[in-house]
Amino acid sequence: MEVESGTVNLVSKEGDSFPVDTDVARMSELVKGMLEDDGADDEETTEIPLPNVKAAVLKKVIEFCSHHKSEPMTEIEKPLKSAVMAEVVQKWYADFVNVEQVLLFELILAANYMDIKPLLDLTCATVASMIKGKTPEEIRKTFNIANDFSPEEEAQVREENKWCEEP
């Protein structure tokens, strides 16, 4: 196995290059696999293109991975014990995912694409916390989802699924 020192350049969708410590970049199973496939033992810094990840999102992903190396995130209990992320993970991680919905969903996509399990767990748990304890109407409002059921269809679905709303 190669030495885990040095840097690797992660290249965003826009072509922006981010130098990252190799051990931090290896949190991504995708990057780790590419580094192993590359097998470059020379002094040249490896460039890894990430065409599915925007620069702003990649910057956040790198921030997460760097922090995770120095302070690993506590395991997220399932089901979530609280809808308040600060009660589920350390404050830094709760603050990290306190972002606009668009960015949160882009982080989910990036974590999934780059195969970074702790980041995927954190971002998905954040979405779950946004849903926890809400009615279907409140969830639709939170995520700006149109109700495409007619009143009759909605009544039928509620009747068929009445069992899941019982205490």
CSV table of C-alpha atoms in Angstrom, one decimal:
chain,number,residue,atom,x,y,z
A,1,MET,CA,0.0,0.0,0.0
A,2,GLU,CA,1.2,3.5,-0.9
A,3,VAL,CA,2.3,6.1,1.6
A,4,GLU,CA,-0.7,8.2,2.8
A,5,SER,CA,1.0,11.6,2.7
A,6,GLY,CA,1.1,14.3,0.1
A,7,THR,CA,-1.7,16.1,-1.7
A,8,VAL,CA,-4.1,15.4,-4.4
A,9,ASN,CA,-6.0,17.9,-6.5
A,10,LEU,CA,-9.7,17.5,-6.6
A,11,VAL,CA,-11.2,19.2,-9.7
A,12,SER,CA,-14.8,20.4,-9.6
A,13,LYS,CA,-17.4,20.4,-12.4
A,14,GLU,CA,-16.3,24.0,-13.3
A,15,GLY,CA,-12.6,23.0,-13.5
A,16,ASP,CA,-11.6,24.6,-10.2
A,17,SER,CA,-8.7,22.7,-8.5
A,18,PHE,CA,-8.6,22.1,-4.8
A,19,PRO,CA,-5.4,20.8,-3.2
A,20,VAL,CA,-6.3,18.3,-0.4
A,21,ASP,CA,-4.2,16.1,1.9
A,22,THR,CA,-4.3,12.6,0.5
A,23,ASP,CA,-5.5,11.1,3.8
A,24,VAL,CA,-8.4,13.6,3.9
A,25,ALA,CA,-9.3,12.9,0.2
A,26,ARG,CA,-9.3,9.2,0.9
A,27,MET,CA,-12.4,9.6,3.0
A,28,SER,CA,-14.1,9.4,-0.3
A,29,GLU,CA,-14.2,5.8,-1.5
A,30,LEU,CA,-14.4,7.1,-5.1
A,31,VAL,CA,-11.2,9.1,-4.7
A,32,LYS,CA,-9.5,6.3,-2.7
A,33,GLY,CA,-10.2,3.8,-5.6
A,34,MET,CA,-9.0,6.3,-8.2
A,35,LEU,CA,-5.7,6.8,-6.2
A,36,GLU,CA,-5.2,3.1,-5.9
A,37,ASP,CA,-5.9,2.6,-9.6
A,38,ASP,CA,-3.5,5.4,-10.5
A,39,GLY,CA,-0.7,3.9,-8.5
A,40,ALA,CA,1.4,7.0,-9.1
A,41,ASP,CA,4.6,6.8,-7.0
A,42,ASP,CA,6.2,9.8,-8.7
A,43,GLU,CA,6.4,13.4,-7.3
A,44,GLU,CA,3.6,14.6,-9.5
A,45,THR,CA,0.4,15.6,-7.8
A,46,THR,CA,-2.5,13.5,-8.9
A,47,GLU,CA,-5.6,15.3,-10.3
A,48,ILE,CA,-9.0,13.7,-9.8
A,49,PRO,CA,-11.8,15.1,-11.8
A,50,LEU,CA,-15.2,15.2,-10.1
A,51,PRO,CA,-17.5,16.2,-12.9
A,52,ASN,CA,-20.7,15.8,-10.9
A,53,VAL,CA,-19.6,18.1,-8.0
A,54,LYS,CA,-19.8,22.0,-8.2
A,55,ALA,CA,-17.0,24.0,-6.8
A,56,ALA,CA,-19.0,25.5,-3.9
A,57,VAL,CA,-20.2,22.0,-2.9
A,58,LEU,CA,-16.8,20.5,-3.2
A,59,LYS,CA,-15.4,23.2,-0.9
A,60,LYS,CA,-18.0,22.1,1.7
A,61,VAL,CA,-17.2,18.4,1.2
A,62,ILE,CA,-13.5,19.1,1.8
A,63,GLU,CA,-14.3,21.2,4.9
A,64,PHE,CA,-16.4,18.2,6.2
A,65,CYS,CA,-13.7,15.6,5.5
A,66,SER,CA,-10.9,17.8,7.0
A,67,HIS,CA,-12.9,18.4,10.2
A,68,HIS,CA,-13.9,14.7,10.4
A,69,LYS,CA,-10.3,13.7,10.4
A,70,SER,CA,-9.6,15.8,13.5
A,71,GLU,CA,-12.9,15.3,15.3
A,72,PRO,CA,-14.8,12.2,14.0
A,73,MET,CA,-18.6,12.6,14.1
A,74,THR,CA,-20.5,10.5,16.6
A,75,GLU,CA,-22.6,7.8,15.1
A,76,ILE,CA,-26.1,8.9,14.3
A,77,GLU,CA,-28.7,6.8,16.1
A,78,LYS,CA,-31.6,5.4,14.0
A,79,PRO,CA,-34.4,6.2,14.4
A,80,LEU,CA,-33.4,9.8,15.1
A,81,LYS,CA,-33.8,10.6,18.8
A,82,SER,CA,-34.6,14.3,18.0
A,83,ALA,CA,-35.5,16.6,15.2
A,84,VAL,CA,-32.8,19.0,16.5
A,85,MET,CA,-29.5,18.1,14.9
A,86,ALA,CA,-27.4,19.5,17.8
A,87,GLU,CA,-29.0,16.8,20.0
A,88,VAL,CA,-28.0,14.1,17.4
A,89,VAL,CA,-24.4,15.1,16.5
A,90,GLN,CA,-21.7,17.5,17.8
A,91,LYS,CA,-22.3,21.2,17.4
A,92,TRP,CA,-19.8,21.7,14.5
A,93,TYR,CA,-21.7,19.0,12.5
A,94,ALA,CA,-25.1,20.5,13.3
A,95,ASP,CA,-23.9,23.9,12.2
A,96,PHE,CA,-22.3,22.5,9.1
A,97,VAL,CA,-25.7,21.2,7.8
A,98,ASN,CA,-27.6,24.3,8.8
A,99,VAL,CA,-27.6,25.5,5.2
A,100,GLU,CA,-30.2,26.2,2.5
A,101,GLN,CA,-32.1,23.3,1.2
A,102,VAL,CA,-30.6,23.5,-2.3
A,103,LEU,CA,-27.0,23.2,-0.9
A,104,LEU,CA,-28.1,20.4,1.5
A,105,PHE,CA,-29.5,18.3,-1.4
A,106,GLU,CA,-26.3,19.0,-3.5
A,107,LEU,CA,-24.2,17.8,-0.5
A,108,ILE,CA,-26.3,14.6,-0.4
A,109,LEU,CA,-25.7,14.1,-4.1
A,110,ALA,CA,-22.0,14.8,-3.7
A,111,ALA,CA,-21.6,12.5,-0.7
A,112,ASN,CA,-23.4,9.7,-2.6
A,113,TYR,CA,-21.3,10.2,-5.8
A,114,MET,CA,-18.0,10.5,-3.9
A,115,ASP,CA,-19.1,7.7,-1.5
A,116,ILE,CA,-18.4,9.5,1.8
A,117,LYS,CA,-20.6,7.6,4.2
A,118,PRO,CA,-20.4,9.9,7.3
A,119,LEU,CA,-21.3,12.9,5.2
A,120,LEU,CA,-24.2,11.0,3.5
A,121,ASP,CA,-25.4,9.9,6.9
A,122,LEU,CA,-25.3,13.4,8.3
A,123,THR,CA,-27.0,15.1,5.4
A,124,CYS,CA,-29.8,12.4,5.1
A,125,ALA,CA,-30.3,12.6,8.9
A,126,THR,CA,-30.7,16.3,8.5
A,127,VAL,CA,-33.5,15.8,5.9
A,128,ALA,CA,-35.1,13.2,8.1
A,129,SER,CA,-35.0,15.7,11.0
A,130,MET,CA,-36.9,18.2,8.8
A,131,ILE,CA,-39.6,15.6,8.3
A,132,LYS,CA,-39.8,14.2,11.8
A,133,GLY,CA,-43.1,14.8,13.5
A,134,LYS,CA,-44.7,16.7,10.6
A,135,THR,CA,-47.9,16.2,8.8
A,136,PRO,CA,-47.9,15.5,5.0
A,137,GLU,CA,-49.1,19.1,4.5
A,138,GLU,CA,-46.2,20.5,6.6
A,139,ILE,CA,-43.7,18.3,4.7
A,140,ARG,CA,-45.1,19.5,1.3
A,141,LYS,CA,-44.7,23.1,2.5
A,142,THR,CA,-41.1,22.5,3.8
A,143,PHE,CA,-39.9,20.9,0.6
A,144,ASN,CA,-42.2,22.9,-1.8
A,145,ILE,CA,-43.9,19.8,-3.1
A,146,ALA,CA,-47.2,20.2,-5.0
A,147,ASN,CA,-50.1,18.0,-3.9
A,148,ASP,CA,-51.1,16.2,-7.1
A,149,PHE,CA,-53.9,14.2,-5.4
A,150,SER,CA,-57.5,15.1,-5.9
A,151,PRO,CA,-59.5,15.4,-2.7
A,152,GLU,CA,-61.1,12.0,-3.4
A,153,GLU,CA,-57.7,10.4,-4.1
A,154,GLU,CA,-56.2,11.9,-0.9
A,155,ALA,CA,-59.2,10.6,1.1
A,156,GLN,CA,-58.7,7.1,-0.4
A,157,VAL,CA,-55.0,7.1,0.4
A,158,ARG,CA,-55.6,8.3,4.0
A,159,GLU,CA,-58.3,5.5,4.4
A,160,GLU,CA,-55.9,2.8,3.1
A,161,ASN,CA,-53.1,4.0,5.4
A,162,LYS,CA,-55.1,4.9,8.5
A,163,TRP,CA,-53.2,2.2,10.4
A,164,CYS,CA,-49.9,4.0,10.2
A,165,GLU,CA,-51.4,7.2,11.9
A,166,GLU,CA,-52.8,5.3,14.9
A,167,PRO,CA,-51.0,5.8,18.2
